Amino acid sequence: MKKSDEPLFNAKKINNRVVSLSCKIEKDFYLEDLVVVCVLKGAFIFAADLIRYIGFCECILDFVKISSYGSGTESSGNIILTKDLEIGIRDKNVLIVDDILDTGASLSYLVNLLGSRDPKTLRTCVLLDKPERRKHKIQADYVGFEIENQFVIGYGLDYNEKYRELPGIYTLKEF
Ligand code: 5GP
Ligand code: MG
């Protein structure tokens, strides 16, 4: 597999979009508490950038990690939670922040799991959405970019743990 030479989204384009997502979130939760749940590992850079532009909210950050046992570019759809939240979310505004909404298995799993803990509100935010690939009936409340059915890396996203450090988002091609 080989990374594309040109980014699909460069750092500036990502940053502009992240700032506008943050502004929307800030408006929706103006002067309220907000628990941001970052889904490890892929969303760590996105969540870090996003929360830095959310003002006017009392922001608390926590992490979950899920695994869909499988590597490469296909996920199996069998989700297991490998790291749970450390804080309680009962009666809190909760925003799940994930990297990509693909088949929807991961986000559906997390919405069910965290929804069962009686949060005050539960919303979802993803940097990238591949609507074509959806197998579960779920949409995110905040979406950075819609993309076609292609495998992407960079800005936190990996291929076998590589490429997360790239500032832009690139596609991965069969070599
Ligand atoms: P879903 O459960 O919606 O099928 O898949 C979501 C997860 O699969 C994402 O959070 C991400 O970890 C992984 N994933 C899906 N598409 C891509 C992709 O194009 N690139 C990378 N690096 N991960 C992806
Ligand atoms: Mg993920």
XYZ file of N, CA, C and O and ligand atoms in Angstrom:
725
model
N 0.850 -1.198 0.000
C 0.000 0.000 0.000
C 0.884 1.246 0.000
O 1.934 1.256 0.628
N 0.412 2.265 -0.691
C 1.213 3.485 -0.806
C 0.326 4.710 -0.587
O -0.801 4.756 -1.069
N 0.858 5.682 0.109
C 0.087 6.903 0.381
C 0.096 7.816 -0.844
O 1.086 7.859 -1.575
N -0.982 8.515 -1.071
C -1.045 9.441 -2.203
C -0.042 10.577 -2.000
O 0.266 10.940 -0.867
N 0.473 11.135 -3.087
C 1.420 12.244 -2.967
C 0.710 13.499 -2.488
O 1.188 14.202 -1.610
N -0.433 13.769 -3.079
C -1.187 14.975 -2.707
C -2.195 14.634 -1.622
O -2.845 13.590 -1.684
N -2.361 15.525 -0.639
C -3.376 15.244 0.381
C -4.788 15.420 -0.172
O -5.015 16.230 -1.067
N -5.705 14.651 0.389
C -7.127 14.835 0.084
C -7.586 16.134 0.756
O -8.300 16.939 0.171
N -7.134 16.328 1.998
C -7.360 17.577 2.741
C -6.041 17.968 3.382
O -5.474 17.179 4.138
N -5.574 19.174 3.089
C -4.338 19.600 3.742
C -4.640 20.183 5.128
O -5.805 20.358 5.503
N -3.566 20.459 5.872
C -3.720 20.887 7.272
C -4.585 22.141 7.400
O -5.393 22.269 8.321
N -4.437 23.062 6.448
C -5.193 24.317 6.523
C -6.685 24.069 6.332
O -7.527 24.617 7.035
N -6.987 23.232 5.360
C -8.385 22.917 5.074
C -9.026 22.194 6.266
O -10.182 22.472 6.634
N -8.281 21.281 6.863
C -8.789 20.564 8.039
C -9.031 21.563 9.162
O -10.085 21.569 9.803
N -8.047 22.422 9.382
C -8.167 23.389 10.477
C -9.387 24.298 10.303
O -10.135 24.528 11.265
N -9.593 24.796 9.097
C -10.759 25.659 8.853
C -12.058 24.936 9.194
O -12.964 25.510 9.796
N -12.134 23.690 8.809
C -13.357 22.909 9.041
C -13.539 22.615 10.534
O -14.650 22.672 11.048
N -12.422 22.307 11.199
C -12.490 22.018 12.637
C -12.976 23.262 13.396
O -13.813 23.162 14.291
N -12.462 24.421 13.006
C -12.881 25.653 13.672
C -14.384 25.874 13.490
O -15.089 26.214 14.444
N -14.900 25.628 12.295
C -16.333 25.866 12.109
C -17.186 24.822 12.838
O -18.264 25.157 13.344
N -16.699 23.600 12.922
C -17.419 22.592 13.728
C -17.447 23.010 15.196
O -18.488 22.929 15.860
N -16.300 23.465 15.697
C -16.217 23.900 17.093
C -17.193 25.037 17.379
O -17.841 25.062 18.421
N -17.283 25.973 16.439
C -18.190 27.119 16.615
C -19.631 26.646 16.723
O -20.405 27.143 17.548
N -19.999 25.681 15.884
C -21.363 25.133 15.920
C -21.633 24.473 17.270
O -22.679 24.680 17.885
N -20.689 23.662 17.699
C -20.826 22.937 18.970
C -20.928 23.929 20.123
O -21.776 23.799 21.011
N -20.089 24.933 20.067
C -20.077 25.967 21.105
C -21.433 26.674 21.182
O -21.948 26.940 22.262
N -22.007 26.961 20.037
C -23.328 27.608 19.999
C -24.385 26.702 20.599
O -25.247 27.135 21.360
N -24.330 25.410 20.221
C -25.349 24.461 20.688
C -25.266 24.192 22.184
O -26.257 23.805 22.800
N -24.079 24.355 22.763
C -23.906 24.075 24.202
C -23.457 25.318 24.952
O -22.735 25.213 25.936
N -23.901 26.468 24.478
C -23.483 27.752 25.028
C -23.665 27.808 26.548
O -24.763 27.575 27.059
N -22.586 28.054 27.245
C -22.566 28.172 28.719
C -22.996 26.895 29.445
O -23.367 26.941 30.605
N -22.936 25.760 28.750
C -23.270 24.499 29.414
C -22.019 23.645 29.628
O -20.976 23.906 29.050
N -22.177 22.617 30.443
C -21.090 21.648 30.605
C -21.131 20.684 29.427
O -22.206 20.353 28.931
N -19.984 20.239 29.006
C -19.918 19.290 27.895
C -18.818 18.266 28.142
O -17.665 18.635 28.366
N -19.207 16.987 28.138
C -18.202 15.925 28.241
C -17.861 15.462 26.825
O -18.725 14.940 26.109
N -16.631 15.689 26.427
C -16.176 15.253 25.112
C -15.532 13.876 25.256
O -14.575 13.703 26.012
N -16.097 12.910 24.549
C -15.580 11.538 24.609
C -14.793 11.255 23.327
O -15.377 11.095 22.248
N -13.494 11.225 23.462
C -12.624 10.975 22.309
C -12.441 9.467 22.122
O -12.091 8.750 23.059
N -12.693 9.002 20.914
C -12.564 7.564 20.627
C -11.133 7.279 20.146
O -10.717 7.729 19.073
N -10.395 6.554 20.971
C -8.997 6.225 20.663
C -8.910 5.101 19.638
O -9.795 4.269 19.586
N -7.802 5.062 18.852
C -6.792 6.100 18.872
C -7.058 7.174 17.822
O -6.580 8.292 17.916
N -7.801 6.813 16.788
C -7.888 7.624 15.580
C -8.321 9.063 15.762
O -7.934 9.936 14.988
N -9.136 9.339 16.798
C -9.707 10.684 16.935
C -8.872 11.595 17.831
O -9.283 12.709 18.123
N -7.689 11.141 18.254
C -6.976 11.922 19.277
C -6.537 13.297 18.798
O -6.611 14.267 19.541
N -6.128 13.421 17.557
C -5.692 14.733 17.073
C -6.908 15.619 16.782
O -6.943 16.796 17.141
N -7.916 15.040 16.179
C -9.155 15.764 15.890
C -9.772 16.319 17.181
O -10.105 17.507 17.266
N -9.888 15.463 18.196
C -10.497 15.902 19.458
C -9.646 16.986 20.118
O -10.172 17.965 20.655
N -8.322 16.814 20.048
C -7.418 17.802 20.652
C -7.590 19.162 19.989
O -7.632 20.199 20.658
N -7.713 19.175 18.674
C -7.911 20.436 17.958
C -9.294 21.010 18.237
O -9.443 22.193 18.502
N -10.288 20.136 18.179
C -11.686 20.567 18.344
C -11.903 21.275 19.686
O -12.481 22.356 19.726
N -11.432 20.681 20.772
C -11.721 21.268 22.090
C -10.997 22.597 22.292
O -11.447 23.429 23.067
N -9.933 22.813 21.556
C -9.215 24.079 21.734
C -9.946 25.267 21.129
O -9.622 26.410 21.414
N -10.923 24.979 20.274
C -11.723 26.074 19.703
C -13.121 26.152 20.298
O -13.936 26.943 19.859
N -13.410 25.274 21.252
C -14.713 25.355 21.915
C -14.551 26.243 23.144
O -14.006 25.822 24.146
N -15.004 27.483 23.041
C -15.007 28.371 24.199
C -16.418 28.366 24.746
O -17.284 27.654 24.240
N -16.691 29.132 25.759
C -18.046 29.316 26.301
C -18.742 28.015 26.693
O -19.949 27.953 26.795
N -17.983 26.941 26.863
C -18.531 25.688 27.406
C -17.535 25.223 28.456
O -16.341 25.408 28.285
N -18.055 24.591 29.510
C -17.162 23.928 30.459
C -16.884 22.546 29.884
O -17.741 21.666 29.927
N -15.704 22.373 29.332
C -15.386 21.157 28.607
C -14.619 20.165 29.486
O -13.650 20.528 30.135
N -15.085 18.940 29.521
C -14.339 17.868 30.199
C -14.027 16.819 29.141
O -14.884 16.481 28.318
N -12.796 16.331 29.150
C -12.383 15.368 28.137
C -12.178 13.990 28.770
O -11.595 13.868 29.836
N -12.704 12.967 28.117
C -12.401 11.603 28.546
C -12.241 10.731 27.294
O -12.517 11.198 26.179
N -11.791 9.514 27.494
C -11.451 8.650 26.359
C -12.115 7.285 26.470
O -12.272 6.755 27.571
N -12.477 6.733 25.336
C -12.819 5.308 25.264
C -11.948 4.719 24.157
O -11.473 5.443 23.277
N -11.750 3.430 24.250
C -11.036 2.772 23.166
C -11.855 1.552 22.779
O -12.313 0.801 23.650
N -12.066 1.399 21.492
C -12.768 0.211 21.032
C -11.898 -0.505 20.015
O -11.018 0.091 19.408
N -12.177 -1.763 19.874
C -11.408 -2.529 18.920
C -12.398 -3.385 18.134
O -13.392 -3.862 18.665
N -12.159 -3.510 16.853
C -13.078 -4.330 16.059
C -12.314 -5.520 15.525
O -12.490 -5.930 14.388
N -11.500 -6.065 16.397
C -10.500 -7.066 16.018
C -10.414 -7.348 14.528
O -11.261 -7.923 13.919
N -9.308 -6.931 14.011
C -9.033 -6.995 12.583
C -8.016 -5.912 12.304
O -7.971 -4.928 13.024
N -7.177 -6.138 11.314
C -6.251 -5.070 10.955
C -6.374 -4.853 9.462
O -7.227 -5.437 8.809
N -5.548 -4.009 8.924
C -5.644 -3.702 7.510
C -6.739 -2.681 7.275
O -6.979 -1.824 8.108
N -7.431 -2.794 6.170
C -8.380 -1.753 5.813
C -9.833 -2.187 5.987
O -10.738 -1.442 5.693
N -10.067 -3.387 6.467
C -11.444 -3.854 6.676
C -11.673 -4.116 8.157
O -10.900 -4.825 8.797
N -12.736 -3.575 8.726
C -13.046 -3.890 10.111
C -14.044 -5.040 10.120
O -14.813 -5.221 9.183
N -14.013 -5.842 11.189
C -14.840 -7.040 11.223
C -16.280 -6.744 11.617
O -17.174 -7.519 11.341
N -16.476 -5.613 12.308
C -17.822 -5.287 12.761
C -18.121 -5.832 14.148
O -19.133 -5.497 14.741
N -17.243 -6.697 14.675
C -17.406 -7.185 16.044
C -16.667 -6.253 16.985
O -15.450 -6.292 17.077
N -17.422 -5.414 17.678
C -16.791 -4.360 18.466
C -16.620 -4.802 19.919
O -17.546 -5.349 20.509
N -15.448 -4.547 20.470
C -15.281 -4.715 21.917
C -14.709 -3.429 22.507
O -13.927 -2.728 21.857
N -15.137 -3.150 23.736
C -14.641 -1.966 24.441
C -13.358 -2.367 25.164
O -13.376 -3.261 25.994
N -12.261 -1.713 24.845
C -11.000 -2.084 25.497
C -10.582 -1.043 26.535
O -9.696 -1.283 27.328
N -11.214 0.124 26.510
C -10.998 1.114 27.571
C -12.277 1.903 27.768
O -12.800 2.479 26.827
N -12.772 1.902 28.999
C -14.029 2.602 29.292
C -13.735 4.023 29.785
O -12.591 4.366 30.087
N -14.783 4.829 29.878
C -14.674 6.167 30.459
C -14.229 6.062 31.908
O -14.518 5.067 32.580
N -13.571 7.101 32.384
C -13.211 7.130 33.803
C -14.202 7.961 34.599
O -14.227 7.912 35.827
N -15.007 8.757 33.920
C -15.976 9.600 34.627
C -17.407 9.137 34.327
O -17.667 8.513 33.299
N -18.303 9.477 35.215
C -19.718 9.174 35.012
C -20.341 10.232 34.112
O -19.909 11.383 34.112
N -21.348 9.852 33.336
C -21.953 10.816 32.400
C -23.446 11.005 32.646
O -24.131 11.630 31.844
N -23.950 10.452 33.726
C -25.369 10.610 34.051
C -25.723 12.097 34.139
O -25.017 12.873 34.782
N -26.795 12.502 33.431
C -27.259 13.896 33.410
C -26.268 14.889 32.808
O -26.356 16.085 33.059
N -25.308 14.415 32.073
C -24.332 15.314 31.424
C -24.628 15.417 29.926
O -25.193 14.504 29.327
N -24.196 16.536 29.354
C -24.178 16.647 27.900
C -22.942 15.917 27.405
O -21.829 16.226 27.836
N -23.140 14.955 26.520
C -22.022 14.138 26.054
C -21.877 14.256 24.536
O -22.867 14.188 23.798
N -20.655 14.459 24.107
C -20.359 14.504 22.676
C -19.300 13.449 22.355
O -18.170 13.532 22.828
N -19.701 12.449 21.571
C -18.740 11.422 21.138
C -17.992 11.953 19.917
O -18.612 12.380 18.945
N -16.672 11.944 19.990
C -15.862 12.431 18.871
C -15.070 11.268 18.284
O -14.198 10.699 18.935
N -15.398 10.922 17.046
C -14.685 9.822 16.387
C -14.053 10.313 15.084
O -14.395 11.378 14.576
N -13.148 9.520 14.567
C -12.449 9.923 13.348
C -13.320 9.756 12.110
O -13.571 10.704 11.378
N -13.808 8.531 11.885
C -14.554 8.246 10.651
C -15.829 7.472 10.935
O -15.828 6.528 11.736
N -16.871 7.861 10.282
C -18.105 7.079 10.283
C -18.121 6.297 8.976
O -18.250 6.868 7.892
N -17.965 4.983 9.125
C -17.813 4.129 7.949
C -19.057 3.234 7.857
O -20.114 3.682 7.411
N -18.997 1.988 8.305
C -20.200 1.144 8.297
C -21.197 1.616 9.369
O -22.386 1.343 9.281
N -20.648 2.289 10.389
C -21.496 2.772 11.478
C -21.512 1.840 12.680
O -22.130 2.143 13.698
N -20.810 0.707 12.577
C -20.807 -0.273 13.675
C -20.241 0.335 14.960
O -20.827 0.187 16.038
N -19.121 1.029 14.855
C -18.465 1.588 16.044
C -19.339 2.633 16.724
O -19.547 2.600 17.940
N -19.821 3.577 15.926
C -20.587 4.675 16.521
C -21.922 4.182 17.085
O -22.345 4.621 18.157
N -22.566 3.238 16.392
C -23.811 2.659 16.916
C -23.557 1.994 18.261
O -24.330 2.158 19.207
N -22.464 1.247 18.327
C -22.102 0.571 19.564
C -21.927 1.585 20.693
O -22.453 1.408 21.797
N -21.196 2.656 20.404
C -20.911 3.651 21.449
C -22.148 4.437 21.860
O -22.329 4.759 23.031
N -23.000 4.750 20.887
C -24.237 5.473 21.202
C -25.123 4.612 22.110
O -25.692 5.098 23.082
N -25.199 3.314 21.808
C -25.977 2.409 22.668
C -25.381 2.318 24.058
O -26.085 2.407 25.063
N -24.072 2.136 24.102
C -23.383 1.974 25.385
C -23.529 3.221 26.259
O -23.963 3.141 27.416
N -23.180 4.370 25.710
C -23.191 5.593 26.519
C -24.624 6.080 26.749
O -24.937 6.649 27.790
N -25.494 5.802 25.781
C -26.911 6.169 25.934
C -27.563 5.443 27.097
O -28.471 5.965 27.741
N -27.074 4.238 27.396
C -27.641 3.443 28.486
C -27.251 3.994 29.858
O -27.747 3.535 30.876
N -26.358 4.990 29.871
C -25.914 5.567 31.150
C -26.656 6.850 31.508
O -26.207 7.630 32.334
N -27.761 7.086 30.841
C -28.625 8.244 31.107
C -27.956 9.611 31.044
O -28.070 10.409 31.971
N -27.258 9.909 29.957
C -26.742 11.270 29.820
C -27.913 12.238 29.600
O -29.006 11.803 29.208
N -27.661 13.523 29.846
C -28.714 14.522 29.590
C -28.940 14.640 28.079
O -30.078 14.608 27.601
N -27.859 14.771 27.347
C -27.925 14.744 25.877
C -26.752 13.902 25.372
O -25.732 13.798 26.047
N -26.932 13.329 24.184
C -25.851 12.534 23.596
C -25.771 12.858 22.116
O -26.735 12.632 21.368
N -24.657 13.455 21.718
C -24.471 13.772 20.300
C -23.169 13.175 19.796
O -22.323 12.760 20.587
N -23.045 13.184 18.478
C -21.873 12.559 17.861
C -21.221 13.511 16.858
O -21.908 14.272 16.167
N -19.916 13.452 16.810
C -19.156 14.299 15.891
C -18.076 13.454 15.235
O -17.322 12.764 15.927
N -18.030 13.469 13.927
C -16.973 12.735 13.217
C -16.276 13.661 12.232
O -16.900 14.545 11.656
N -15.002 13.447 12.062
C -14.265 14.261 11.103
C -14.662 13.893 9.683
O -14.898 14.745 8.845
N -14.752 12.575 9.420
C -15.029 12.104 8.067
C -16.223 11.164 8.060
O -16.432 10.392 8.998
N -16.981 11.234 6.995
C -18.166 10.381 6.845
C -18.121 9.739 5.465
O -17.924 10.427 4.465
N -18.272 8.406 5.451
C -18.367 7.693 4.166
C -19.772 7.123 4.067
O -19.986 5.939 4.365
N -20.751 7.937 3.672
C -22.156 7.498 3.689
C -22.426 6.253 2.843
O -23.266 5.430 3.194
N -21.685 6.112 1.761
C -21.852 4.952 0.859
C -21.643 3.607 1.548
O -22.164 2.587 1.111
N -20.818 3.613 2.580
C -20.398 2.369 3.227
C -21.313 1.929 4.374
O -21.118 0.884 4.977
N -22.323 2.744 4.657
C -23.110 2.507 5.862
C -23.852 1.182 5.862
O -24.492 0.819 4.873
N -23.749 0.449 6.994
C -24.522 -0.776 7.187
C -25.471 -0.620 8.360
O -26.412 -1.379 8.504
N -25.170 0.317 9.258
C -26.017 0.564 10.428
C -26.695 1.913 10.247
O -26.098 2.841 9.713
N -27.934 1.986 10.716
C -28.691 3.216 10.504
C -28.250 4.272 11.516
O -28.785 4.356 12.616
N -27.262 5.035 11.165
C -26.785 6.081 12.063
C -26.193 7.238 11.263
O -25.581 7.030 10.209
N -26.456 8.434 11.748
C -25.874 9.636 11.159
C -25.205 10.397 12.279
O -25.671 10.348 13.417
N -24.141 11.136 11.985
C -23.506 11.937 13.030
C -24.148 13.320 13.064
O -24.647 13.813 12.048
N -24.178 13.931 14.232
C -24.756 15.274 14.370
C -23.842 16.348 13.783
O -24.311 17.359 13.279
N -22.547 16.121 13.885
C -21.576 17.062 13.325
C -20.612 16.280 12.444
O -20.020 15.313 12.905
N -20.485 16.702 11.200
C -19.606 16.000 10.250
C -18.620 16.991 9.636
O -19.024 18.055 9.153
N -17.339 16.622 9.654
C -16.325 17.478 9.033
C -16.424 17.452 7.520
O -16.783 18.446 6.889
N -16.141 16.312 6.942
C -16.189 16.155 5.482
C -16.831 14.823 5.109
O -16.540 13.809 5.738
N -17.645 14.850 4.075
C -18.108 13.589 3.476
C -17.075 13.172 2.447
O -16.620 14.009 1.667
N -16.721 11.888 2.435
C -15.769 11.413 1.426
C -16.311 10.164 0.737
O -17.244 9.524 1.221
N -15.687 9.853 -0.376
C -16.079 8.654 -1.118
C -15.513 7.414 -0.447
O -14.746 7.517 0.515
N -15.864 6.280 -1.002
C -15.393 5.027 -0.452
C -13.917 4.800 -0.776
O -13.571 4.219 -1.799
N -13.066 5.306 0.088
C -11.617 5.132 -0.081
C -10.982 5.094 1.302
O -11.559 5.601 2.254
N -9.812 4.467 1.388
C -9.158 4.350 2.685
C -8.234 5.544 2.887
O -7.414 5.853 2.031
N -8.400 6.218 4.008
C -7.617 7.427 4.260
C -6.749 7.292 5.518
O -7.067 6.539 6.430
N -5.684 8.068 5.509
C -4.715 8.036 6.618
C -4.249 9.457 6.924
O -4.439 10.368 6.121
N -3.602 9.614 8.074
C -3.060 10.914 8.468
C -3.991 11.627 9.432
O -5.130 11.218 9.622
N -3.490 12.681 10.093
C -4.256 13.462 11.058
C -4.910 12.539 12.110
O -6.080 12.626 12.406
N -4.102 11.593 12.594
C -4.580 10.665 13.623
C -4.965 9.300 13.094
O -4.977 8.311 13.829
N -5.276 9.249 11.797
C -5.728 7.980 11.199
C -4.552 7.129 10.732
O -3.620 7.639 10.119
N -4.658 5.836 10.974
C -3.524 4.958 10.684
C -3.818 3.936 9.597
O -4.964 3.695 9.224
N -2.739 3.333 9.136
C -2.824 2.051 8.448
C -1.813 1.167 9.159
O -0.613 1.468 9.138
N -2.274 0.132 9.845
C -1.396 -0.696 10.687
C -0.499 0.147 11.587
O 0.707 -0.064 11.650
N -1.104 1.131 12.253
C -0.426 2.013 13.232
C 0.529 3.034 12.623
O 1.141 3.802 13.355
N 0.611 3.081 11.317
C 1.500 4.072 10.701
C 0.689 5.260 10.171
O -0.501 5.151 9.950
N 1.382 6.354 9.928
C 0.872 7.570 9.270
C 0.054 8.505 10.173
O -0.434 9.517 9.695
N -0.154 8.171 11.453
C -0.997 9.029 12.288
C -0.466 10.451 12.398
O -1.212 11.395 12.622
N 0.862 10.597 12.291
C 1.493 11.893 12.560
C 1.385 12.890 11.405
O 1.730 14.050 11.564
N 0.908 12.455 10.260
C 0.828 13.361 9.110
C -0.171 14.487 9.373
O -1.285 14.235 9.817
N 0.201 15.732 9.075
C -0.701 16.864 9.338
C -1.924 16.902 8.409
O -2.955 17.445 8.761
N -1.795 16.306 7.225
C -2.917 16.279 6.286
C -3.529 14.890 6.218
O -3.028 13.947 6.823
N -4.633 14.783 5.466
C -5.281 13.486 5.246
C -5.001 13.044 3.816
O -5.188 13.811 2.867
N -4.552 11.807 3.692
C -4.155 11.250 2.396
C -4.948 9.979 2.116
O -5.452 9.351 3.035
N -4.981 9.582 0.859
C -5.591 8.283 0.534
C -4.485 7.248 0.440
O -3.318 7.578 0.236
N -4.875 6.012 0.619
C -3.915 4.909 0.534
C -4.264 4.096 -0.694
O -5.429 3.743 -0.908
N -3.261 3.795 -1.485
C -3.529 3.086 -2.738
C -2.778 1.769 -2.759
O -1.692 1.660 -2.208
N -3.356 0.798 -3.462
C -2.633 -0.453 -3.730
C -1.431 -0.069 -4.578
O -1.558 0.701 -5.529
N -0.299 -0.591 -4.230
C 0.916 -0.213 -4.965
C 1.073 -1.040 -6.235
O 0.829 -2.219 -6.217
P -17.205 1.639 11.322
O -17.400 0.989 12.658
O -18.068 2.857 11.113
O -17.273 0.686 10.193
O -15.714 2.084 11.260
C -15.269 3.113 11.946
C -13.814 2.936 12.265
O -13.084 2.189 11.284
C -13.197 4.296 12.296
O -13.338 4.883 13.568
C -11.771 3.984 11.937
O -11.081 3.620 13.109
C -11.852 2.812 11.011
N -11.855 3.284 9.619
C -12.886 3.291 8.756
N -12.531 3.799 7.569
C -11.234 4.134 7.695
C -10.274 4.746 6.798
O -10.533 5.105 5.646
N -9.045 4.947 7.309
C -8.674 4.580 8.568
N -7.432 4.828 8.940
N -9.545 4.023 9.432
C -10.801 3.810 8.990
Mg -11.919 4.443 15.127
